[in-house]
Amino acid sequence: MTLKNQYLLLVLGFLLLLKFVWVPVQEWQSESILEIELKTKQLNKMRLMLGASDQISEADAKTQALLEEAKSAIPTTSNVEEFKLSMQQIVEAFAKDKGLRVQRYSWSPSNQAMQGVIKEILELRLSGSMQDLIAFQNEIEMQNQLINTEHLNINVTKSKSGKPSRFRGVVRIGFYAEVQS
Amino acid sequence: MRNLTSKFNELLIHFTGVYTQSSKRTSKILVVPSTHYVHKQKTLVQASNKDIKNLIAIESKSLKPKAFVTTDIVKNGEACTINFYAFDAEWVIEHAQKALFLVPESWIISFAMSARTVLGIEEMFIANTDKGVSSIQKSPLMSSAYLFAESNGIAPDNVVVSDLGIEYWVYEGMKNVPVRRLLGMFNPSIQSALYEYDYRPAIVCSALVLGVYLGLSSLFYYWKLQSLNEEITTLTPQLSNAFSSANSTEMASSSLERYQSLLNTRMFTVPIWLALKPIYEANAKLTFVRYLVDGSFTVAIEAESASGIINQLSEVETIDSVTLIGDVQRLKSKEKFQVSIKLAGNKQI
């Protein structure tokens, strides 16, 4: 074999090494570098998260407490009709207690206040003294439960003594409840 | 003879003054004429292997650089004789690039002939004396082997006249050389000397360096990936609590936001009765009250002065705005009108 042929063989060997060893290994190394960068970032995030785990737990506890407080304003029910009945009984009891006369009541169709929470509206036709109405409203709105006066439409008639004592009108009250399936 | 020669067709033989075979550059064994090598002998009375190695290293260094050095070690009890043969590198490369064994002619012939004998062949006479092997070409002055034997102090009985060529005697010498001593003539440095000025060593070195770099860097990346994976695997269980807390917080925050937006819709109607206090004080008549879910109140009033009532209502802190709606009707000494009232905030009292 001549020297020239040996050189050519060397070059061929070198090129084959490049093609089948160097290039694949370099490609593997490039992929490894990318993977290392990604994993380093992931690890840094994990370390940050571990460092802040106490604050995260504390924030979670606070948020959960706030959520529970917020949820406590909205009763939970699995039976809407039972809920409506109990609310109606409460309202009737308040009205009776305050000396108001309930001439008629009716329920409007249910509304979805938000996901999982319904709003039931009770319409009452009432009459009585203005003072009793205010006391009744105060009683309703002092409840911790979320109850909204949706609508109030009253006509006031002045008594002979000169004070606006009597009314007749309609009150719509909204009750909110979380429905459990 | 032809058969013998054909068996040694890889053997290239040069003999002093006699060119016996055409040059074959692929010959693995080269018998070198004495004109192209230097012989040096060292004797150690008591020699360990370490001493021998050191001596060879020192002598080889002194005989280089332009020579290929082979050694022939002859041990006799504790004593040791080392023969150094320094071959002319240029001559060797010129005649046999592939030669691995460089054999000095006097050395190989000494194995073919008995001690203190003279060999007479076609072209020359060779004497194996106590001082070593010497040869001379036939000439008119030196035409008899016996004369040559006498000049070398060898008895005529010890003259061997042969019509065989030098190749035969070299072959005879080869047969008699102990393998260990023949290995002493092994010299692979011819190949490296040949490529002293080519690029192959550079290529090999570069490939080696690149290979080492590639291997080490690959090992490093592999180790780094493994250590990262291990660390992530170790931290993952510790993170599960933090992740569950974070997820729980996120979900709770989202729910809380929705609940709070719902709770913020809560409106209070009781404060309107306090806000309407100026109407009672002015002895006005409240005839109609309507509250809508948008938080506004519409109130129908009969009073002596609509503007006076509106002014008074505007000054109430809990009222944000008072707007006259429609016309003011005049009824004898009274004015009948409607106002829209918006409470400031919507605070429960």
PDB file of N, CA and C in Angstrom, chain B residues 140-200:
ATOM      1  N   PRO B 140      42.533 -11.197  -7.578  1.00  0.00           N
ATOM      2  CA  PRO B 140      43.750 -11.919  -8.000  1.00  0.00           C
ATOM      3  C   PRO B 140      44.746 -12.057  -6.852  1.00  0.00           C
ATOM      4  N   LEU B 141      44.767 -11.048  -5.983  1.00  0.00           N
ATOM      5  CA  LEU B 141      45.709 -11.128  -4.865  1.00  0.00           C
ATOM      6  C   LEU B 141      45.244 -12.100  -3.792  1.00  0.00           C
ATOM      7  N   MET B 142      43.926 -12.169  -3.647  1.00  0.00           N
ATOM      8  CA  MET B 142      43.357 -13.057  -2.627  1.00  0.00           C
ATOM      9  C   MET B 142      42.382 -13.995  -3.334  1.00  0.00           C
ATOM     10  N   SER B 143      42.947 -15.040  -3.942  1.00  0.00           N
ATOM     11  CA  SER B 143      42.107 -15.944  -4.724  1.00  0.00           C
ATOM     12  C   SER B 143      41.912 -17.283  -4.021  1.00  0.00           C
ATOM     13  N   SER B 144      42.614 -17.496  -2.901  1.00  0.00           N
ATOM     14  CA  SER B 144      42.515 -18.794  -2.226  1.00  0.00           C
ATOM     15  C   SER B 144      41.982 -18.624  -0.810  1.00  0.00           C
ATOM     16  N   ALA B 145      41.057 -19.511  -0.475  1.00  0.00           N
ATOM     17  CA  ALA B 145      40.479 -19.504   0.877  1.00  0.00           C
ATOM     18  C   ALA B 145      41.536 -19.864   1.912  1.00  0.00           C
ATOM     19  N   TYR B 146      42.467 -20.705   1.549  1.00  0.00           N
ATOM     20  CA  TYR B 146      43.503 -21.142   2.504  1.00  0.00           C
ATOM     21  C   TYR B 146      44.429 -19.980   2.845  1.00  0.00           C
ATOM     22  N   LEU B 147      44.708 -19.180   1.828  1.00  0.00           N
ATOM     23  CA  LEU B 147      45.546 -18.003   2.060  1.00  0.00           C
ATOM     24  C   LEU B 147      44.853 -17.052   3.042  1.00  0.00           C
ATOM     25  N   PHE B 148      43.548 -16.884   2.805  1.00  0.00           N
ATOM     26  CA  PHE B 148      42.756 -16.001   3.694  1.00  0.00           C
ATOM     27  C   PHE B 148      42.715 -16.573   5.117  1.00  0.00           C
ATOM     28  N   ALA B 149      42.666 -17.957   5.176  1.00  0.00           N
ATOM     29  CA  ALA B 149      42.632 -18.608   6.490  1.00  0.00           C
ATOM     30  C   ALA B 149      43.956 -18.399   7.206  1.00  0.00           C
ATOM     31  N   GLU B 150      45.009 -18.495   6.478  1.00  0.00           N
ATOM     32  CA  GLU B 150      46.323 -18.311   7.077  1.00  0.00           C
ATOM     33  C   GLU B 150      46.505 -16.878   7.578  1.00  0.00           C
ATOM     34  N   SER B 151      45.974 -15.929   6.751  1.00  0.00           N
ATOM     35  CA  SER B 151      46.113 -14.518   7.158  1.00  0.00           C
ATOM     36  C   SER B 151      45.301 -14.210   8.410  1.00  0.00           C
ATOM     37  N   ASN B 152      44.328 -15.071   8.669  1.00  0.00           N
ATOM     38  CA  ASN B 152      43.512 -14.863   9.866  1.00  0.00           C
ATOM     39  C   ASN B 152      43.899 -15.802  11.001  1.00  0.00           C
ATOM     40  N   GLY B 153      44.944 -16.548  10.808  1.00  0.00           N
ATOM     41  CA  GLY B 153      45.435 -17.442  11.867  1.00  0.00           C
ATOM     42  C   GLY B 153      44.585 -18.664  12.040  1.00  0.00           C
ATOM     43  N   ILE B 154      43.963 -19.125  10.981  1.00  0.00           N
ATOM     44  CA  ILE B 154      43.092 -20.300  11.089  1.00  0.00           C
ATOM     45  C   ILE B 154      43.730 -21.440  10.308  1.00  0.00           C
ATOM     46  N   ALA B 155      43.655 -22.608  10.924  1.00  0.00           N
ATOM     47  CA  ALA B 155      44.298 -23.772  10.312  1.00  0.00           C
ATOM     48  C   ALA B 155      43.604 -24.158   9.009  1.00  0.00           C
ATOM     49  N   PRO B 156      44.330 -24.672   8.023  1.00  0.00           N
ATOM     50  CA  PRO B 156      43.724 -25.044   6.725  1.00  0.00           C
ATOM     51  C   PRO B 156      42.634 -26.108   6.871  1.00  0.00           C
ATOM     52  N   ASP B 157      42.720 -26.888   7.965  1.00  0.00           N
ATOM     53  CA  ASP B 157      41.677 -27.912   8.153  1.00  0.00           C
ATOM     54  C   ASP B 157      40.306 -27.296   8.410  1.00  0.00           C
ATOM     55  N   ASN B 158      40.350 -26.088   8.871  1.00  0.00           N
ATOM     56  CA  ASN B 158      39.075 -25.433   9.208  1.00  0.00           C
ATOM     57  C   ASN B 158      38.531 -24.566   8.075  1.00  0.00           C
ATOM     58  N   VAL B 159      38.982 -24.844   6.851  1.00  0.00           N
ATOM     59  CA  VAL B 159      38.476 -24.079   5.698  1.00  0.00           C
ATOM     60  C   VAL B 159      37.366 -24.891   5.033  1.00  0.00           C
ATOM     61  N   VAL B 160      36.250 -24.220   4.844  1.00  0.00           N
ATOM     62  CA  VAL B 160      35.116 -24.856   4.157  1.00  0.00           C
ATOM     63  C   VAL B 160      34.929 -24.126   2.840  1.00  0.00           C
ATOM     64  N   VAL B 161      35.050 -24.877   1.770  1.00  0.00           N
ATOM     65  CA  VAL B 161      34.841 -24.261   0.457  1.00  0.00           C
ATOM     66  C   VAL B 161      33.472 -24.732  -0.036  1.00  0.00           C
ATOM     67  N   SER B 162      32.665 -23.778  -0.397  1.00  0.00           N
ATOM     68  CA  SER B 162      31.291 -24.120  -0.806  1.00  0.00           C
ATOM     69  C   SER B 162      30.956 -23.442  -2.111  1.00  0.00           C
ATOM     70  N   ASP B 163      30.191 -24.148  -2.926  1.00  0.00           N
ATOM     71  CA  ASP B 163      29.727 -23.497  -4.154  1.00  0.00           C
ATOM     72  C   ASP B 163      28.328 -22.915  -3.966  1.00  0.00           C
ATOM     73  N   LEU B 164      27.888 -22.912  -2.730  1.00  0.00           N
ATOM     74  CA  LEU B 164      26.565 -22.313  -2.472  1.00  0.00           C
ATOM     75  C   LEU B 164      26.729 -20.807  -2.248  1.00  0.00           C
ATOM     76  N   GLY B 165      25.680 -20.096  -2.598  1.00  0.00           N
ATOM     77  CA  GLY B 165      25.730 -18.634  -2.455  1.00  0.00           C
ATOM     78  C   GLY B 165      25.561 -18.186  -1.006  1.00  0.00           C
ATOM     79  N   ILE B 166      25.714 -16.881  -0.808  1.00  0.00           N
ATOM     80  CA  ILE B 166      25.644 -16.319   0.548  1.00  0.00           C
ATOM     81  C   ILE B 166      24.258 -16.505   1.180  1.00  0.00           C
ATOM     82  N   GLU B 167      23.219 -16.573   0.266  1.00  0.00           N
ATOM     83  CA  GLU B 167      21.865 -16.726   0.804  1.00  0.00           C
ATOM     84  C   GLU B 167      21.750 -17.998   1.644  1.00  0.00           C
ATOM     85  N   TYR B 168      22.385 -19.052   1.145  1.00  0.00           N
ATOM     86  CA  TYR B 168      22.313 -20.333   1.848  1.00  0.00           C
ATOM     87  C   TYR B 168      22.898 -20.201   3.246  1.00  0.00           C
ATOM     88  N   TRP B 169      24.010 -19.527   3.352  1.00  0.00           N
ATOM     89  CA  TRP B 169      24.681 -19.416   4.648  1.00  0.00           C
ATOM     90  C   TRP B 169      23.933 -18.475   5.597  1.00  0.00           C
ATOM     91  N   VAL B 170      23.346 -17.472   5.005  1.00  0.00           N
ATOM     92  CA  VAL B 170      22.486 -16.611   5.840  1.00  0.00           C
ATOM     93  C   VAL B 170      21.321 -17.431   6.385  1.00  0.00           C
ATOM     94  N   TYR B 171      20.753 -18.254   5.511  1.00  0.00           N
ATOM     95  CA  TYR B 171      19.643 -19.108   5.935  1.00  0.00           C
ATOM     96  C   TYR B 171      20.098 -20.055   7.038  1.00  0.00           C
ATOM     97  N   GLU B 172      21.285 -20.616   6.855  1.00  0.00           N
ATOM     98  CA  GLU B 172      21.834 -21.506   7.888  1.00  0.00           C
ATOM     99  C   GLU B 172      21.977 -20.762   9.211  1.00  0.00           C
ATOM    100  N   GLY B 173      22.466 -19.534   9.106  1.00  0.00           N
ATOM    101  CA  GLY B 173      22.625 -18.707  10.322  1.00  0.00           C
ATOM    102  C   GLY B 173      21.285 -18.458  10.985  1.00  0.00           C
ATOM    103  N   MET B 174      20.280 -18.147  10.161  1.00  0.00           N
ATOM    104  CA  MET B 174      18.935 -17.898  10.698  1.00  0.00           C
ATOM    105  C   MET B 174      18.414 -19.106  11.454  1.00  0.00           C
ATOM    106  N   LYS B 175      18.661 -20.278  10.910  1.00  0.00           N
ATOM    107  CA  LYS B 175      18.183 -21.509  11.546  1.00  0.00           C
ATOM    108  C   LYS B 175      18.826 -21.702  12.920  1.00  0.00           C
ATOM    109  N   ASN B 176      20.062 -21.239  13.047  1.00  0.00           N
ATOM    110  CA  ASN B 176      20.786 -21.496  14.279  1.00  0.00           C
ATOM    111  C   ASN B 176      20.616 -20.398  15.338  1.00  0.00           C
ATOM    112  N   VAL B 177      20.060 -19.251  14.931  1.00  0.00           N
ATOM    113  CA  VAL B 177      19.919 -18.155  15.900  1.00  0.00           C
ATOM    114  C   VAL B 177      18.848 -18.504  16.924  1.00  0.00           C
ATOM    115  N   PRO B 178      19.154 -18.413  18.209  1.00  0.00           N
ATOM    116  CA  PRO B 178      18.094 -18.594  19.202  1.00  0.00           C
ATOM    117  C   PRO B 178      17.042 -17.478  19.042  1.00  0.00           C
ATOM    118  N   VAL B 179      15.775 -17.838  19.249  1.00  0.00           N
ATOM    119  CA  VAL B 179      14.678 -16.875  19.024  1.00  0.00           C
ATOM    120  C   VAL B 179      14.854 -15.631  19.902  1.00  0.00           C
ATOM    121  N   ARG B 180      15.295 -15.858  21.161  1.00  0.00           N
ATOM    122  CA  ARG B 180      15.446 -14.722  22.073  1.00  0.00           C
ATOM    123  C   ARG B 180      16.431 -13.706  21.531  1.00  0.00           C
ATOM    124  N   ARG B 181      17.509 -14.209  20.933  1.00  0.00           N
ATOM    125  CA  ARG B 181      18.540 -13.291  20.422  1.00  0.00           C
ATOM    126  C   ARG B 181      18.087 -12.633  19.123  1.00  0.00           C
ATOM    127  N   LEU B 182      17.293 -13.393  18.340  1.00  0.00           N
ATOM    128  CA  LEU B 182      16.770 -12.785  17.107  1.00  0.00           C
ATOM    129  C   LEU B 182      15.821 -11.633  17.446  1.00  0.00           C
ATOM    130  N   LEU B 183      15.045 -11.814  18.552  1.00  0.00           N
ATOM    131  CA  LEU B 183      14.109 -10.747  18.967  1.00  0.00           C
ATOM    132  C   LEU B 183      14.842  -9.465  19.339  1.00  0.00           C
ATOM    133  N   GLY B 184      16.102  -9.626  19.762  1.00  0.00           N
ATOM    134  CA  GLY B 184      16.910  -8.438  20.075  1.00  0.00           C
ATOM    135  C   GLY B 184      17.149  -7.568  18.851  1.00  0.00           C
ATOM    136  N   MET B 185      17.013  -8.196  17.672  1.00  0.00           N
ATOM    137  CA  MET B 185      17.225  -7.452  16.416  1.00  0.00           C
ATOM    138  C   MET B 185      15.936  -6.796  15.923  1.00  0.00           C
ATOM    139  N   PHE B 186      14.886  -6.995  16.690  1.00  0.00           N
ATOM    140  CA  PHE B 186      13.596  -6.391  16.304  1.00  0.00           C
ATOM    141  C   PHE B 186      13.660  -4.877  16.468  1.00  0.00           C
ATOM    142  N   ASN B 187      13.244  -4.170  15.448  1.00  0.00           N
ATOM    143  CA  ASN B 187      13.319  -2.705  15.517  1.00  0.00           C
ATOM    144  C   ASN B 187      12.147  -2.069  14.781  1.00  0.00           C
ATOM    145  N   PRO B 188      11.043  -1.845  15.509  1.00  0.00           N
ATOM    146  CA  PRO B 188       9.868  -1.256  14.852  1.00  0.00           C
ATOM    147  C   PRO B 188       9.994   0.231  14.602  1.00  0.00           C
ATOM    148  N   SER B 189      11.076   0.831  15.092  1.00  0.00           N
ATOM    149  CA  SER B 189      11.179   2.290  14.967  1.00  0.00           C
ATOM    150  C   SER B 189      11.372   2.745  13.531  1.00  0.00           C
ATOM    151  N   ILE B 190      11.637   1.783  12.599  1.00  0.00           N
ATOM    152  CA  ILE B 190      11.774   2.172  11.186  1.00  0.00           C
ATOM    153  C   ILE B 190      10.485   2.809  10.703  1.00  0.00           C
ATOM    154  N   GLN B 191       9.365   2.200  11.102  1.00  0.00           N
ATOM    155  CA  GLN B 191       8.074   2.721  10.649  1.00  0.00           C
ATOM    156  C   GLN B 191       7.842   4.156  11.151  1.00  0.00           C
ATOM    157  N   SER B 192       8.123   4.353  12.427  1.00  0.00           N
ATOM    158  CA  SER B 192       7.896   5.704  12.963  1.00  0.00           C
ATOM    159  C   SER B 192       8.864   6.696  12.341  1.00  0.00           C
ATOM    160  N   ALA B 193      10.113   6.232  12.020  1.00  0.00           N
ATOM    161  CA  ALA B 193      11.084   7.124  11.388  1.00  0.00           C
ATOM    162  C   ALA B 193      10.626   7.511   9.991  1.00  0.00           C
ATOM    163  N   LEU B 194       9.992   6.540   9.333  1.00  0.00           N
ATOM    164  CA  LEU B 194       9.511   6.803   7.976  1.00  0.00           C
ATOM    165  C   LEU B 194       8.476   7.920   7.969  1.00  0.00           C
ATOM    166  N   TYR B 195       7.668   7.919   9.007  1.00  0.00           N
ATOM    167  CA  TYR B 195       6.572   8.889   9.022  1.00  0.00           C
ATOM    168  C   TYR B 195       6.887  10.073   9.908  1.00  0.00           C
ATOM    169  N   GLU B 196       8.157  10.304  10.070  1.00  0.00           N
ATOM    170  CA  GLU B 196       8.573  11.393  10.938  1.00  0.00           C
ATOM    171  C   GLU B 196       8.055  12.732  10.445  1.00  0.00           C
ATOM    172  N   TYR B 197       7.990  12.863   9.132  1.00  0.00           N
ATOM    173  CA  TYR B 197       7.610  14.158   8.571  1.00  0.00           C
ATOM    174  C   TYR B 197       6.213  14.149   7.974  1.00  0.00           C
ATOM    175  N   ASP B 198       5.448  13.101   8.170  1.00  0.00           N
ATOM    176  CA  ASP B 198       4.098  13.117   7.609  1.00  0.00           C
ATOM    177  C   ASP B 198       3.103  13.603   8.667  1.00  0.00           C
ATOM    178  N   TYR B 199       1.886  13.652   8.234  1.00  0.00           N
ATOM    179  CA  TYR B 199       0.868  14.255   9.093  1.00  0.00           C
ATOM    180  C   TYR B 199       0.145  13.225   9.968  1.00  0.00           C
ATOM    181  N   ARG B 200       0.478  11.977   9.776  1.00  0.00           N
ATOM    182  CA  ARG B 200      -0.263  10.958  10.510  1.00  0.00           C
ATOM    183  C   ARG B 200      -0.171  11.111  12.033  1.00  0.00           C
TER     184      ARG B 200
END
